[in-house]
Short mmCIF file of C-alpha atoms and ligand atoms in Angstrom, two decimals:
data_model
loop_
_atom_site.label_atom_id
_atom_site.label_comp_id
_atom_site.label_asym_id
_atom_site.label_seq_id
_atom_site.Cartn_x
_atom_site.Cartn_y
_atom_site.Cartn_z
CA UNK A 1 -22.74 -54.34 28.06
CA UNK A 2 -22.68 -57.16 24.88
CA UNK A 3 -24.18 -54.25 22.30
CA UNK A 4 -21.41 -51.86 22.82
CA UNK A 5 -18.54 -54.93 22.04
CA UNK A 6 -18.86 -54.40 17.97
CA UNK A 7 -18.62 -50.73 19.20
CA UNK A 8 -15.79 -51.37 20.98
CA UNK A 9 -14.15 -53.35 18.18
CA UNK A 10 -14.60 -50.56 16.43
CA UNK A 11 -13.01 -48.03 19.13
CA UNK A 12 -9.91 -50.91 18.81
CA UNK A 13 -9.28 -51.56 15.49
CA UNK A 14 -9.82 -47.06 15.40
CA UNK A 15 -6.78 -47.04 17.61
CA UNK A 16 -5.29 -49.50 16.42
CA UNK A 17 -4.22 -47.93 12.72
CA UNK A 18 -3.37 -45.05 14.30
CA UNK A 19 -0.69 -46.28 16.55
CA UNK A 20 2.49 -45.00 13.39
CA UNK A 21 1.73 -41.66 14.57
CA UNK A 22 2.13 -42.90 18.69
CA UNK A 23 5.42 -41.46 18.30
CA UNK A 24 4.28 -37.80 17.05
CA UNK A 25 1.83 -38.23 21.10
CA UNK A 26 5.39 -39.27 23.22
CA UNK A 27 3.77 -36.51 25.77
CA UNK A 28 0.97 -37.55 26.48
CA UNK A 29 1.93 -41.43 27.11
CA UNK A 30 4.53 -39.84 29.12
CA UNK A 31 2.35 -38.07 30.89
CA UNK A 32 -0.30 -41.24 30.81
CA UNK A 33 2.34 -43.32 32.69
CA UNK A 34 3.80 -41.27 35.00
CA UNK A 35 0.24 -40.68 35.78
CA UNK A 36 -1.55 -44.86 36.26
CA UNK A 37 2.25 -44.95 38.29
CA UNK A 38 0.84 -42.88 40.51
CA UNK A 39 -2.12 -43.76 41.05
CA UNK A 40 -1.82 -47.49 41.09
CA UNK A 41 2.27 -48.06 42.74
CA UNK A 42 1.21 -47.74 46.36
CA UNK A 43 -1.97 -49.57 45.87
CA UNK A 44 -0.52 -52.43 43.78
CA UNK A 45 2.37 -52.41 46.60
CA UNK A 46 0.52 -53.00 49.60
CA UNK A 47 -2.22 -55.38 48.29
CA UNK A 48 0.58 -58.19 46.17
CA UNK A 49 2.29 -57.94 49.41
CA UNK A 50 -0.64 -59.35 51.33
CA UNK A 51 -1.78 -61.34 48.56
CA UNK A 52 1.34 -62.75 48.86
CA UNK A 53 1.53 -63.00 52.95
CA UNK A 54 -1.80 -64.81 52.53
CA UNK A 55 -0.76 -67.63 50.24
CA UNK A 56 1.75 -68.36 52.54
CA UNK A 57 0.02 -68.16 55.18
CA UNK A 58 -3.02 -70.53 54.28
CA UNK A 59 -0.47 -73.09 51.23
CA UNK A 60 1.86 -72.69 53.89
CA UNK A 61 -0.52 -74.34 56.87
CA UNK A 62 -1.33 -76.94 54.30
CA UNK A 63 1.67 -78.24 53.59
CA UNK A 64 3.95 -77.50 56.67
CA UNK A 65 1.37 -80.06 58.09
CA UNK A 66 2.34 -82.25 54.77
CA UNK A 67 5.51 -82.17 55.29
CA UNK A 68 6.09 -80.46 52.00
CA UNK A 69 6.42 -76.87 53.82
CA UNK A 70 10.04 -76.43 51.15
CA UNK A 71 6.84 -75.81 48.58
CA UNK A 72 5.89 -73.42 50.46
CA UNK A 73 7.74 -71.06 48.44
CA UNK A 74 7.17 -73.12 44.53
CA UNK A 75 3.47 -72.02 45.47
CA UNK A 76 3.56 -69.10 46.21
CA UNK A 77 5.72 -68.02 43.57
CA UNK A 78 2.93 -69.37 41.05
CA UNK A 79 0.15 -68.33 41.77
CA UNK A 80 1.64 -65.27 41.89
CA UNK A 81 3.16 -64.73 38.84
CA UNK A 82 0.86 -67.25 36.83
CA UNK A 83 -2.77 -65.74 38.19
CA UNK A 84 -3.01 -63.40 41.27
CA UNK A 85 -0.86 -60.64 40.03
CA UNK A 86 -2.15 -60.20 36.53
CA UNK A 87 -5.36 -60.68 37.77
CA UNK A 88 -5.86 -58.76 40.64
CA UNK A 89 -3.75 -55.78 39.28
CA UNK A 90 -6.12 -55.54 36.23
CA UNK A 91 -9.07 -55.47 38.62
CA UNK A 92 -6.57 -52.83 40.55
CA UNK A 93 -6.10 -50.61 37.36
CA UNK A 94 -9.93 -50.87 36.27
CA UNK A 95 -11.41 -49.22 39.81
CA UNK A 96 -8.15 -46.80 39.74
CA UNK A 97 -7.50 -45.63 35.67
CA UNK A 98 -10.59 -47.37 34.05
CA UNK A 99 -12.66 -45.00 35.73
CA UNK A 100 -10.20 -42.49 35.51
CA UNK A 101 -10.15 -42.09 31.23
CA UNK A 102 -14.01 -42.72 31.52
CA UNK A 103 -13.93 -40.07 33.82
CA UNK A 104 -11.92 -37.94 31.65
CA UNK A 105 -12.55 -38.64 28.02
CA UNK A 106 -17.02 -38.67 29.57
CA UNK A 107 -16.24 -34.72 30.83
CA UNK A 108 -14.97 -33.73 27.29
CA UNK A 109 -17.66 -35.34 25.91
CA UNK A 110 -20.14 -33.62 28.43
CA UNK A 111 -18.74 -30.09 27.80
CA UNK A 112 -17.57 -29.79 24.06
CA UNK A 113 -14.45 -30.89 24.12
CA UNK A 114 -14.36 -33.67 21.81
CA UNK A 115 -16.81 -31.46 19.00
CA UNK A 116 -14.50 -29.36 19.24
CA UNK A 117 -11.53 -31.41 18.13
CA UNK A 118 -13.56 -32.84 14.91
CA UNK A 119 -14.32 -29.76 14.26
CA UNK A 120 -11.01 -28.55 13.86
CA UNK A 121 -10.58 -32.12 12.21
CA UNK A 122 -8.17 -33.28 15.09
CA UNK A 123 -9.60 -37.14 15.38
CA UNK A 124 -10.38 -37.92 18.18
CA UNK A 125 -9.59 -41.32 18.73
CA UNK A 126 -5.67 -41.39 17.70
CA UNK A 127 -5.56 -37.63 20.34
CA UNK A 128 -7.12 -38.94 23.27
CA UNK A 129 -7.49 -42.43 23.31
CA UNK A 130 -4.77 -44.06 21.62
CA UNK A 131 -1.78 -42.48 24.50
CA UNK A 132 -4.33 -44.18 26.91
CA UNK A 133 -4.19 -47.31 25.59
CA UNK A 134 -0.59 -47.39 24.58
CA UNK A 135 0.21 -46.85 29.23
CA UNK A 136 -2.43 -49.02 29.41
CA UNK A 137 -0.13 -51.75 27.23
CA UNK A 138 2.90 -50.96 28.73
CA UNK A 139 2.00 -49.96 32.83
CA UNK A 140 0.02 -53.03 33.37
CA UNK A 141 2.66 -55.64 32.47
CA UNK A 142 4.69 -53.48 34.82
CA UNK A 143 2.42 -53.64 36.77
CA UNK A 144 2.82 -56.71 37.26
CA UNK A 145 6.72 -57.01 37.21
CA UNK A 146 6.51 -55.32 40.28
CA UNK A 147 3.93 -57.59 41.74
CA UNK A 148 5.14 -61.05 41.93
CA UNK A 149 9.09 -59.18 43.33
CA UNK A 150 7.19 -58.18 45.72
CA UNK A 151 4.49 -60.66 46.31
CA UNK A 152 7.34 -63.22 45.99
CA UNK A 153 8.98 -61.60 49.37
CA UNK A 154 5.69 -60.51 51.24
CA UNK A 155 5.41 -65.24 50.92
CA UNK A 156 8.74 -65.07 51.87
CA UNK A 157 8.57 -62.69 54.61
CA UNK A 158 5.19 -63.75 56.60
CA UNK A 159 6.50 -68.02 55.89
CA UNK A 160 9.05 -67.51 58.13
CA UNK A 161 7.94 -65.08 60.67
CA UNK A 162 5.37 -66.91 60.78
CA UNK A 163 6.25 -69.76 63.96
CA UNK A 164 3.72 -72.37 62.30
CA UNK A 165 5.17 -72.29 58.66
CA UNK A 166 8.71 -71.14 59.80
CA UNK A 167 9.87 -71.49 56.14
CA UNK A 168 13.26 -70.05 55.97
CA UNK A 169 14.04 -67.75 52.99
CA UNK A 170 16.18 -69.52 51.39
CA UNK A 171 14.13 -72.26 50.97
CA UNK A 172 11.78 -70.57 50.85
CA UNK A 173 12.69 -68.54 47.08
CA UNK A 174 14.64 -72.02 46.56
CA UNK A 175 11.68 -73.77 46.12
CA UNK A 176 10.46 -70.57 44.46
CA UNK A 177 12.96 -70.79 41.43
CA UNK A 178 12.60 -74.29 41.02
CA UNK A 179 9.14 -74.26 40.04
CA UNK A 180 9.03 -70.92 38.55
CA UNK A 181 9.64 -70.94 34.68
CA UNK A 182 10.24 -68.12 32.99
CA UNK A 183 7.47 -68.99 30.69
CA UNK A 184 5.41 -68.64 33.92
CA UNK A 185 5.63 -65.26 34.64
CA UNK A 186 5.72 -64.87 30.20
CA UNK A 187 2.37 -66.92 31.04
CA UNK A 188 1.01 -63.96 33.85
CA UNK A 189 2.78 -60.81 31.76
CA UNK A 190 1.16 -62.40 27.87
CA UNK A 191 -2.30 -61.97 30.11
CA UNK A 192 -2.16 -58.56 31.97
CA UNK A 193 -1.58 -57.54 28.16
CA UNK A 194 -5.16 -58.88 27.23
CA UNK A 195 -6.50 -57.31 30.21
CA UNK A 196 -4.68 -53.97 29.91
CA UNK A 197 -6.20 -53.29 26.10
CA UNK A 198 -9.36 -54.45 27.37
CA UNK A 199 -10.30 -52.12 30.40
CA UNK A 200 -8.13 -49.31 27.96
CA UNK A 201 -10.64 -50.13 25.59
CA UNK A 202 -14.48 -50.55 26.98
CA UNK A 203 -12.90 -46.82 29.43
CA UNK A 204 -12.52 -45.25 26.68
CA UNK A 205 -15.76 -46.89 24.99
CA UNK A 206 -18.40 -45.66 27.62
CA UNK A 207 -16.28 -41.85 28.40
CA UNK A 208 -16.71 -41.40 24.43
CA UNK A 209 -20.48 -42.25 24.54
CA UNK A 210 -21.72 -39.67 27.48
CA UNK A 211 -24.48 -38.45 26.89
CA UNK A 212 -27.04 -36.56 28.50
CA UNK A 213 -24.38 -33.46 29.87
CA UNK A 214 -22.29 -34.35 33.08
CA UNK A 215 -24.64 -36.58 35.02
CA UNK A 216 -23.65 -38.77 32.31
CA UNK A 217 -20.75 -39.23 33.35
CA UNK A 218 -21.29 -40.96 36.48
CA UNK A 219 -22.86 -43.46 34.89
CA UNK A 220 -20.30 -43.84 32.30
CA UNK A 221 -17.74 -44.70 35.08
CA UNK A 222 -19.73 -47.37 37.34
CA UNK A 223 -20.25 -48.97 33.04
CA UNK A 224 -16.97 -48.82 32.38
CA UNK A 225 -15.59 -50.36 35.65
CA UNK A 226 -17.46 -52.98 36.38
CA UNK A 227 -17.84 -53.87 32.75
CA UNK A 228 -14.49 -53.71 33.13
CA UNK A 229 -13.26 -56.21 35.57
CA UNK A 230 -16.41 -58.95 34.33
CA UNK A 231 -14.51 -58.75 30.94
CA UNK A 232 -11.34 -59.30 33.21
CA UNK A 233 -12.79 -61.79 34.60
CA UNK A 234 -14.39 -64.29 31.87
CA UNK A 235 -11.26 -63.25 29.51
CA UNK A 236 -8.87 -64.82 32.43
CA UNK A 237 -10.90 -67.81 31.84
CA UNK A 238 -10.40 -68.28 28.17
CA UNK A 239 -6.87 -67.43 27.93
CA UNK A 240 -5.62 -69.54 30.95
CA UNK A 241 -8.05 -72.04 28.83
CA UNK A 242 -5.99 -71.45 25.60
CA UNK A 243 -2.80 -71.34 27.43
CA UNK A 244 -2.67 -74.07 29.15
CA UNK A 245 -1.02 -76.92 26.26
CA UNK A 246 2.22 -74.38 26.41
CA UNK A 247 2.58 -74.42 30.06
CA UNK A 248 2.91 -78.08 30.12
CA UNK B 1 -22.74 -30.60 -14.43
CA UNK B 2 -22.23 -30.69 -11.92
CA UNK B 3 -18.87 -30.83 -11.20
CA UNK B 4 -17.44 -32.53 -7.83
CA UNK B 5 -15.40 -29.69 -7.18
CA UNK B 6 -13.77 -28.91 -3.91
CA UNK B 7 -14.47 -26.51 -1.53
CA UNK B 8 -11.48 -23.11 -2.17
CA UNK B 9 -9.21 -23.46 0.66
CA UNK B 10 -7.55 -20.68 0.03
CA UNK B 11 -10.53 -18.44 -1.08
CA UNK B 12 -10.10 -15.66 1.29
CA UNK B 13 -13.69 -14.37 1.70
CA UNK B 14 -16.85 -16.32 3.23
CA UNK B 15 -18.62 -19.22 2.09
CA UNK B 16 -22.04 -19.96 1.17
CA UNK B 17 -24.30 -22.41 3.03
CA UNK B 18 -27.49 -24.15 1.58
CA UNK B 19 -30.16 -26.27 3.85
CA UNK B 20 -32.73 -27.92 2.14
CA UNK B 21 -35.27 -29.60 4.01
CA UNK B 22 -33.75 -30.82 7.35
CA UNK B 23 -35.22 -32.84 9.04
CA UNK B 24 -33.52 -34.21 13.10
CA UNK B 25 -35.03 -36.50 15.53
CA UNK B 26 -33.92 -38.04 18.40
CA UNK B 27 -35.87 -40.91 18.25
CA UNK B 28 -39.94 -40.29 18.77
CA UNK B 29 -38.33 -36.71 19.27
CA UNK B 30 -38.59 -34.28 16.01
CA UNK B 31 -36.90 -31.55 16.52
CA UNK B 32 -36.23 -29.73 13.19
CA UNK B 33 -39.35 -30.17 11.12
CA UNK B 34 -38.13 -29.02 7.59
CA UNK B 35 -35.92 -26.45 7.72
CA UNK B 36 -34.63 -24.75 3.99
CA UNK B 37 -32.47 -21.64 4.13
CA UNK B 38 -30.35 -20.34 1.79
CA UNK B 39 -27.53 -17.96 3.67
CA UNK B 40 -24.64 -15.67 2.37
CA UNK B 41 -21.43 -15.52 2.11
CA UNK B 42 -20.00 -13.45 3.77
CA UNK B 43 -23.70 -12.57 5.92
CA UNK B 44 -23.80 -12.35 9.57
CA UNK B 45 -26.79 -14.39 10.29
CA UNK B 46 -28.64 -14.85 13.11
CA UNK B 47 -30.55 -17.87 13.96
CA UNK B 48 -33.06 -16.46 18.00
CA UNK B 49 -35.44 -18.66 18.56
CA UNK B 50 -36.22 -20.06 22.26
CA UNK B 51 -34.40 -22.50 24.42
CA UNK B 52 -34.81 -26.14 23.30
CA UNK B 53 -35.72 -25.34 20.33
CA UNK B 54 -32.29 -26.73 18.07
CA UNK B 55 -30.59 -25.03 17.62
CA UNK B 56 -27.29 -26.25 18.59
CA UNK B 57 -28.87 -28.74 16.50
CA UNK B 58 -29.18 -27.64 13.35
CA UNK B 59 -25.51 -25.91 13.61
CA UNK B 60 -24.48 -28.86 14.51
CA UNK B 61 -25.51 -30.27 11.73
CA UNK B 62 -24.59 -27.19 9.13
CA UNK B 63 -20.72 -27.53 10.56
CA UNK B 64 -21.34 -31.86 10.24
CA UNK B 65 -20.93 -32.99 14.34
CA UNK B 66 -24.61 -34.69 13.22
CA UNK B 67 -25.76 -36.17 9.79
CA UNK B 68 -30.22 -35.63 9.34
CA UNK B 69 -32.92 -37.79 9.67
CA UNK B 70 -33.36 -36.00 6.44
CA UNK B 71 -32.44 -33.50 3.84
CA UNK B 72 -29.29 -31.45 3.53
CA UNK B 73 -26.71 -29.17 3.63
CA UNK B 74 -24.40 -27.93 1.22
CA UNK B 75 -21.43 -25.72 1.94
CA UNK B 76 -19.74 -23.73 -0.83
CA UNK B 77 -22.14 -26.89 -2.55
CA UNK B 78 -21.17 -29.82 -1.16
CA UNK B 79 -22.44 -31.49 2.22
CA UNK B 80 -20.19 -31.81 5.69
CA UNK B 81 -19.27 -34.36 6.99
CA UNK B 82 -15.82 -35.73 8.96
CA UNK B 83 -13.45 -36.65 6.47
CA UNK B 84 -14.75 -33.32 4.07
CA UNK B 85 -14.62 -31.27 6.65
CA UNK B 86 -10.83 -30.50 5.95
CA UNK B 87 -11.66 -28.47 3.23
CA UNK B 88 -13.08 -26.33 3.76
CA UNK B 89 -11.95 -23.77 7.09
CA UNK B 90 -15.34 -24.47 9.34
CA UNK B 91 -15.11 -23.23 12.67
CA UNK B 92 -16.87 -23.61 15.09
CA UNK B 93 -17.29 -22.03 18.52
CA UNK B 94 -18.76 -24.25 21.14
CA UNK B 95 -21.08 -22.28 23.73
CA UNK B 96 -18.57 -24.11 26.84
CA UNK B 97 -16.10 -22.91 25.31
CA UNK B 98 -15.05 -26.13 24.30
CA UNK B 99 -11.51 -25.65 25.06
CA UNK B 100 -9.41 -28.64 26.47
CA UNK B 101 -8.74 -28.06 29.78
CA UNK B 102 -5.52 -30.27 30.57
CA UNK B 103 -3.42 -27.65 27.90
CA UNK B 104 -2.72 -24.36 28.42
CA UNK B 105 -4.78 -21.25 26.98
CA UNK B 106 -1.91 -20.86 24.53
CA UNK B 107 -1.66 -24.62 23.62
CA UNK B 108 -5.17 -24.61 23.08
CA UNK B 109 -5.28 -21.82 20.80
CA UNK B 110 -2.10 -23.47 18.48
CA UNK B 111 -3.46 -26.97 18.94
CA UNK B 112 -5.66 -27.06 15.01
CA UNK B 113 -1.87 -24.91 13.61
CA UNK B 114 0.50 -27.69 16.13
CA UNK B 115 -1.49 -30.25 15.70
CA UNK B 116 -1.97 -29.96 11.76
CA UNK B 117 1.95 -28.79 11.98
CA UNK B 118 1.21 -25.53 9.73
CA UNK B 119 3.79 -23.50 11.05
CA UNK B 120 6.74 -24.30 12.68
CA UNK B 121 6.34 -22.81 16.25
CA UNK B 122 8.29 -20.04 16.83
CA UNK B 123 5.44 -18.27 14.27
CA UNK B 124 2.44 -20.48 15.51
CA UNK B 125 3.47 -18.71 19.18
CA UNK B 126 3.47 -15.53 17.46
CA UNK B 127 0.13 -16.00 16.17
CA UNK B 128 -1.11 -17.17 19.52
CA UNK B 129 -0.19 -13.86 21.78
CA UNK B 130 -1.81 -12.01 17.71
CA UNK B 131 -5.08 -13.66 18.23
CA UNK B 132 -4.85 -13.44 22.43
CA UNK B 133 -4.51 -9.63 21.55
CA UNK B 134 -6.94 -9.69 19.04
CA UNK B 135 -9.77 -10.81 21.04
CA UNK B 136 -8.74 -8.72 23.69
CA UNK B 137 -7.23 -10.54 26.78
CA UNK B 138 -4.46 -10.06 28.34
CA UNK B 139 0.07 -11.42 27.76
CA UNK B 140 -0.18 -13.09 31.26
CA UNK B 141 -4.05 -15.46 30.17
CA UNK B 142 -2.64 -17.61 27.82
CA UNK B 143 -0.11 -19.47 30.58
CA UNK B 144 -3.59 -20.29 32.50
CA UNK B 145 -5.80 -23.34 32.63
CA UNK B 146 -9.68 -22.76 30.92
CA UNK B 147 -10.84 -23.48 34.54
CA UNK B 148 -8.72 -20.06 36.06
CA UNK B 149 -10.82 -18.25 33.91
CA UNK B 150 -14.05 -16.66 33.87
CA UNK B 151 -16.95 -17.57 31.47
CA UNK B 152 -16.80 -14.63 29.11
CA UNK B 153 -12.36 -15.38 28.90
CA UNK B 154 -13.31 -18.54 27.84
CA UNK B 155 -15.36 -17.93 25.61
CA UNK B 156 -12.70 -14.94 23.71
CA UNK B 157 -10.13 -17.69 24.12
CA UNK B 158 -12.46 -19.58 22.10
CA UNK B 159 -13.08 -17.01 19.21
CA UNK B 160 -9.40 -16.45 19.00
CA UNK B 161 -8.97 -20.59 18.96
CA UNK B 162 -10.60 -20.47 15.81
CA UNK B 163 -9.93 -17.79 13.81
CA UNK B 164 -6.46 -19.71 14.21
CA UNK B 165 -8.12 -21.46 11.39
CA UNK B 166 -8.52 -18.43 9.71
CA UNK B 167 -12.59 -20.12 8.79
CA UNK B 168 -14.15 -19.68 6.20
CA UNK B 169 -16.91 -20.02 7.96
CA UNK B 170 -17.09 -19.65 11.28
CA UNK B 171 -20.33 -20.53 13.71
CA UNK B 172 -21.39 -19.47 17.26
CA UNK B 173 -22.95 -21.04 19.53
CA UNK B 174 -25.09 -18.86 22.40
CA UNK B 175 -21.92 -16.74 22.09
CA UNK B 176 -22.61 -14.52 25.02
CA UNK B 177 -25.24 -17.26 27.37
CA UNK B 178 -23.13 -16.83 31.27
CA UNK B 179 -21.96 -13.14 30.13
CA UNK B 180 -22.87 -10.67 32.74
CA UNK B 181 -23.81 -7.33 29.30
CA UNK B 182 -21.27 -5.37 28.66
CA UNK B 183 -19.18 -8.54 27.90
CA UNK B 184 -22.00 -9.63 26.05
CA UNK B 185 -21.78 -5.88 24.77
CA UNK B 186 -17.23 -6.70 23.76
CA UNK B 187 -18.16 -10.32 22.99
CA UNK B 188 -21.20 -8.82 20.19
CA UNK B 189 -19.01 -5.81 18.40
CA UNK B 190 -15.99 -8.30 18.64
CA UNK B 191 -18.15 -10.78 16.49
CA UNK B 192 -18.74 -8.55 14.29
CA UNK B 193 -15.93 -6.51 13.43
CA UNK B 194 -14.21 -9.93 12.86
CA UNK B 195 -18.08 -10.00 9.93
CA UNK B 196 -16.03 -7.28 8.39
CA UNK B 197 -12.54 -7.65 8.92
CA UNK B 198 -12.58 -11.72 7.59
CA UNK B 199 -15.93 -11.65 5.70
CA UNK B 200 -16.54 -15.26 6.51
CA UNK B 201 -19.85 -16.15 6.67
CA UNK B 202 -20.69 -15.91 10.61
CA UNK B 203 -23.97 -17.93 11.66
CA UNK B 204 -24.53 -16.89 15.53
CA UNK B 205 -27.45 -19.06 17.10
CA UNK B 206 -28.94 -17.76 19.79
CA UNK B 207 -32.10 -16.63 22.54
CA UNK B 208 -30.23 -12.69 23.42
CA UNK B 209 -32.31 -10.47 21.25
CA UNK B 210 -30.43 -7.56 21.86
CA UNK B 211 -26.97 -9.48 20.17
CA UNK B 212 -29.38 -10.62 17.88
CA UNK B 213 -30.89 -7.57 16.74
CA UNK B 214 -27.81 -5.14 17.17
CA UNK B 215 -25.02 -7.67 14.59
CA UNK B 216 -27.53 -9.57 12.02
CA UNK B 217 -27.14 -9.27 8.94
CA UNK B 218 -30.90 -11.43 8.43
CA UNK B 219 -32.01 -12.71 11.00
CA UNK B 220 -34.02 -15.84 11.55
CA UNK B 221 -36.87 -17.08 15.06
CA UNK B 222 -36.64 -21.08 14.91
CA UNK B 223 -39.61 -22.43 16.62
CA UNK B 224 -41.96 -25.34 16.61
CA UNK B 225 -38.57 -27.22 14.70
CA UNK B 226 -39.50 -24.83 11.72
CA UNK B 227 -38.18 -21.17 10.95
CA UNK B 228 -41.17 -18.62 11.93
CA UNK B 229 -40.29 -15.77 10.35
CA UNK B 230 -36.55 -14.47 7.89
CA UNK B 231 -35.79 -10.98 8.20
CA UNK B 232 -33.82 -7.68 8.54
CA UNK B 233 -33.52 -6.87 12.07
CA UNK B 234 -35.85 -3.86 10.71
CA UNK B 235 -38.50 -6.36 9.38
CA UNK B 236 -38.89 -8.62 11.85
CA UNK B 237 -40.19 -5.75 14.72
CA UNK B 238 -42.00 -5.23 11.87
CA UNK B 239 -43.56 -8.93 11.04
CA UNK B 240 -47.49 -9.50 13.38
CA UNK B 241 -45.82 -13.22 14.00
CA UNK B 242 -48.45 -13.63 17.22
CA UNK B 243 -45.55 -16.06 17.77
CA UNK B 244 -42.52 -13.63 17.21
CA UNK B 245 -44.03 -10.60 19.00
CA UNK B 246 -44.36 -13.15 22.04
CA UNK B 247 -41.18 -13.80 21.60
CA UNK B 248 -40.00 -9.64 21.65
CA UNK B 249 -41.89 -8.75 23.63
CA UNK B 250 -41.30 -10.51 26.68
CA UNK B 251 -39.65 -9.26 30.13
CA UNK B 252 -40.41 -8.69 33.46
CA UNK B 253 -42.82 -5.05 33.22
CA UNK B 254 -46.00 -5.99 35.01
CA UNK B 255 -49.26 -7.10 32.19
N1 LIG C 1 -28.39 -36.22 21.76
C1 LIG C 1 -29.34 -35.98 22.11
N2 LIG C 1 -30.04 -36.88 21.94
C2 LIG C 1 -30.95 -36.86 22.58
N3 LIG C 1 -31.89 -35.13 22.26
C3 LIG C 1 -31.04 -33.80 21.64
C4 LIG C 1 -30.23 -34.08 21.36
N4 LIG C 1 -29.50 -33.37 21.40
C5 LIG C 1 -30.25 -32.13 21.60
N5 LIG C 1 -31.80 -33.56 21.37
C6 LIG C 1 -33.70 -32.50 22.10
O1 LIG C 1 -33.03 -31.53 20.89
C7 LIG C 1 -33.95 -29.91 21.81
C8 LIG C 1 -33.08 -28.81 20.69
O2 LIG C 1 -32.17 -28.98 21.69
P1 LIG C 1 -30.70 -27.80 21.75
O3 LIG C 1 -30.82 -27.71 20.28
O4 LIG C 1 -29.97 -28.34 21.87
O5 LIG C 1 -31.63 -26.96 21.61
P2 LIG C 1 -31.52 -24.81 21.57
O6 LIG C 1 -32.37 -24.56 20.72
O7 LIG C 1 -31.61 -23.86 23.63
O8 LIG C 1 -29.96 -25.03 21.64
C9 LIG C 1 -34.51 -30.77 22.89
O9 LIG C 1 -35.31 -30.87 23.42
C10 LIG C 1 -33.07 -30.97 23.56
O10 LIG C 1 -33.50 -32.76 24.74
MG1 LIG C 2 -28.53 -24.40 22.68
#
């Protein structure tokens, strides 16, 4: 994986240099955004609801037992927006969108579509990678906002309806509003933006590196997904460590 | 004096190619082992050889998709890379067509002109339908997507797309593979006609003997990494080289 790192940074650099042309690619960006939304919104909704629910269940039991039931909302709210929504959405997107990007670019490579672009002097990175990277960098943070809301609602729902916790909706939300600050939400969004760039770059890189014809596509997809997830978890630790002093 | 004059993009007619001491290896595998070749401007040159002999690799070198291990390829006196390719008008028709599956036929054919903003949209539409007619594709194909077309149609779309570049050099990789004999014949005739009409230097790579002898000004026979024989179709048929005669004589007739 680390042997590829240099090439990935090069790919990212080349893409960034193409950003001035992003406006021309707005149609392609729109198409990518639509596909990402289409492929992930329902899953994101399910996932977030249950993550919020599980947080309420686990945390709620402990807190209620110690007479701290009124704090469940804050616990769910913070865990969701700072950690679980960004990481879980990133893993979902790596599996659902990273794989699709690697497969699509991989088959374009295998069927000589990328070579054809080069012979027409159409820069494959500007034409193929740029719109995908922009779309994922917009979509993942947006998905995290959505996930936060659904997760909070899921937590509130479980907290109020589970008889062992029985924290009313209003109490839950009051605690959430009290404990979750704007900067906590931004913390999560910033992480998810970095994750998005990582997933997009890795997936496009492995797609474009596809060798050995159509058979190579499967290998590229596997690499794209596993490397994305590993890097997301690694970056999560590093970013959390870096952002920690700003959280106080 | 060695004048680094850019390749004339407005010149009509073809560009000459010269290949000198071309070697290409992939790891330990030496695919091309020293090729020297001069292709004249406007010539219809066919490189024939068995599968796996490195024909596609050679073609990719000509258009600068890969750089040789040693040796050089000069198109109109200049080496070709991603950066310099745009100075000459070179087009390549890939074996599988290389059409973008996410674009319609019309969008594919207009891709080059649109991306480089060479013409206003209305004129692009006109050129696209003109080129599609030139390769004898019915008008109703223009809104279809490549996966909905047959192999022969895809190949003709790819040819139409190459023509929008108004090329001075056109490369064809196995233009008749995957085609039935009748469609292969039309595609072969198409190549011949385009070469006459546009005067573009045309290099065709194929293992199809009938195509090679049917359209070529000169044929080269590539095997074991080297050009084993070179000449007009008549000269090639008379060439006694065993490797070549074996290749030409191979058929299903019981020995
Ligand atoms: N990118 C590559 N990496 C490694 N080997 C390659 C590559 N491209 C071609 N080859 C090898 O070069 C040889 C010639 O291939 P090719 O030019 O496609 O043959 P053909 O004459 O059938 O077109 C084959 O053995 C192939 O495996
Ligand atoms: Mg080939």
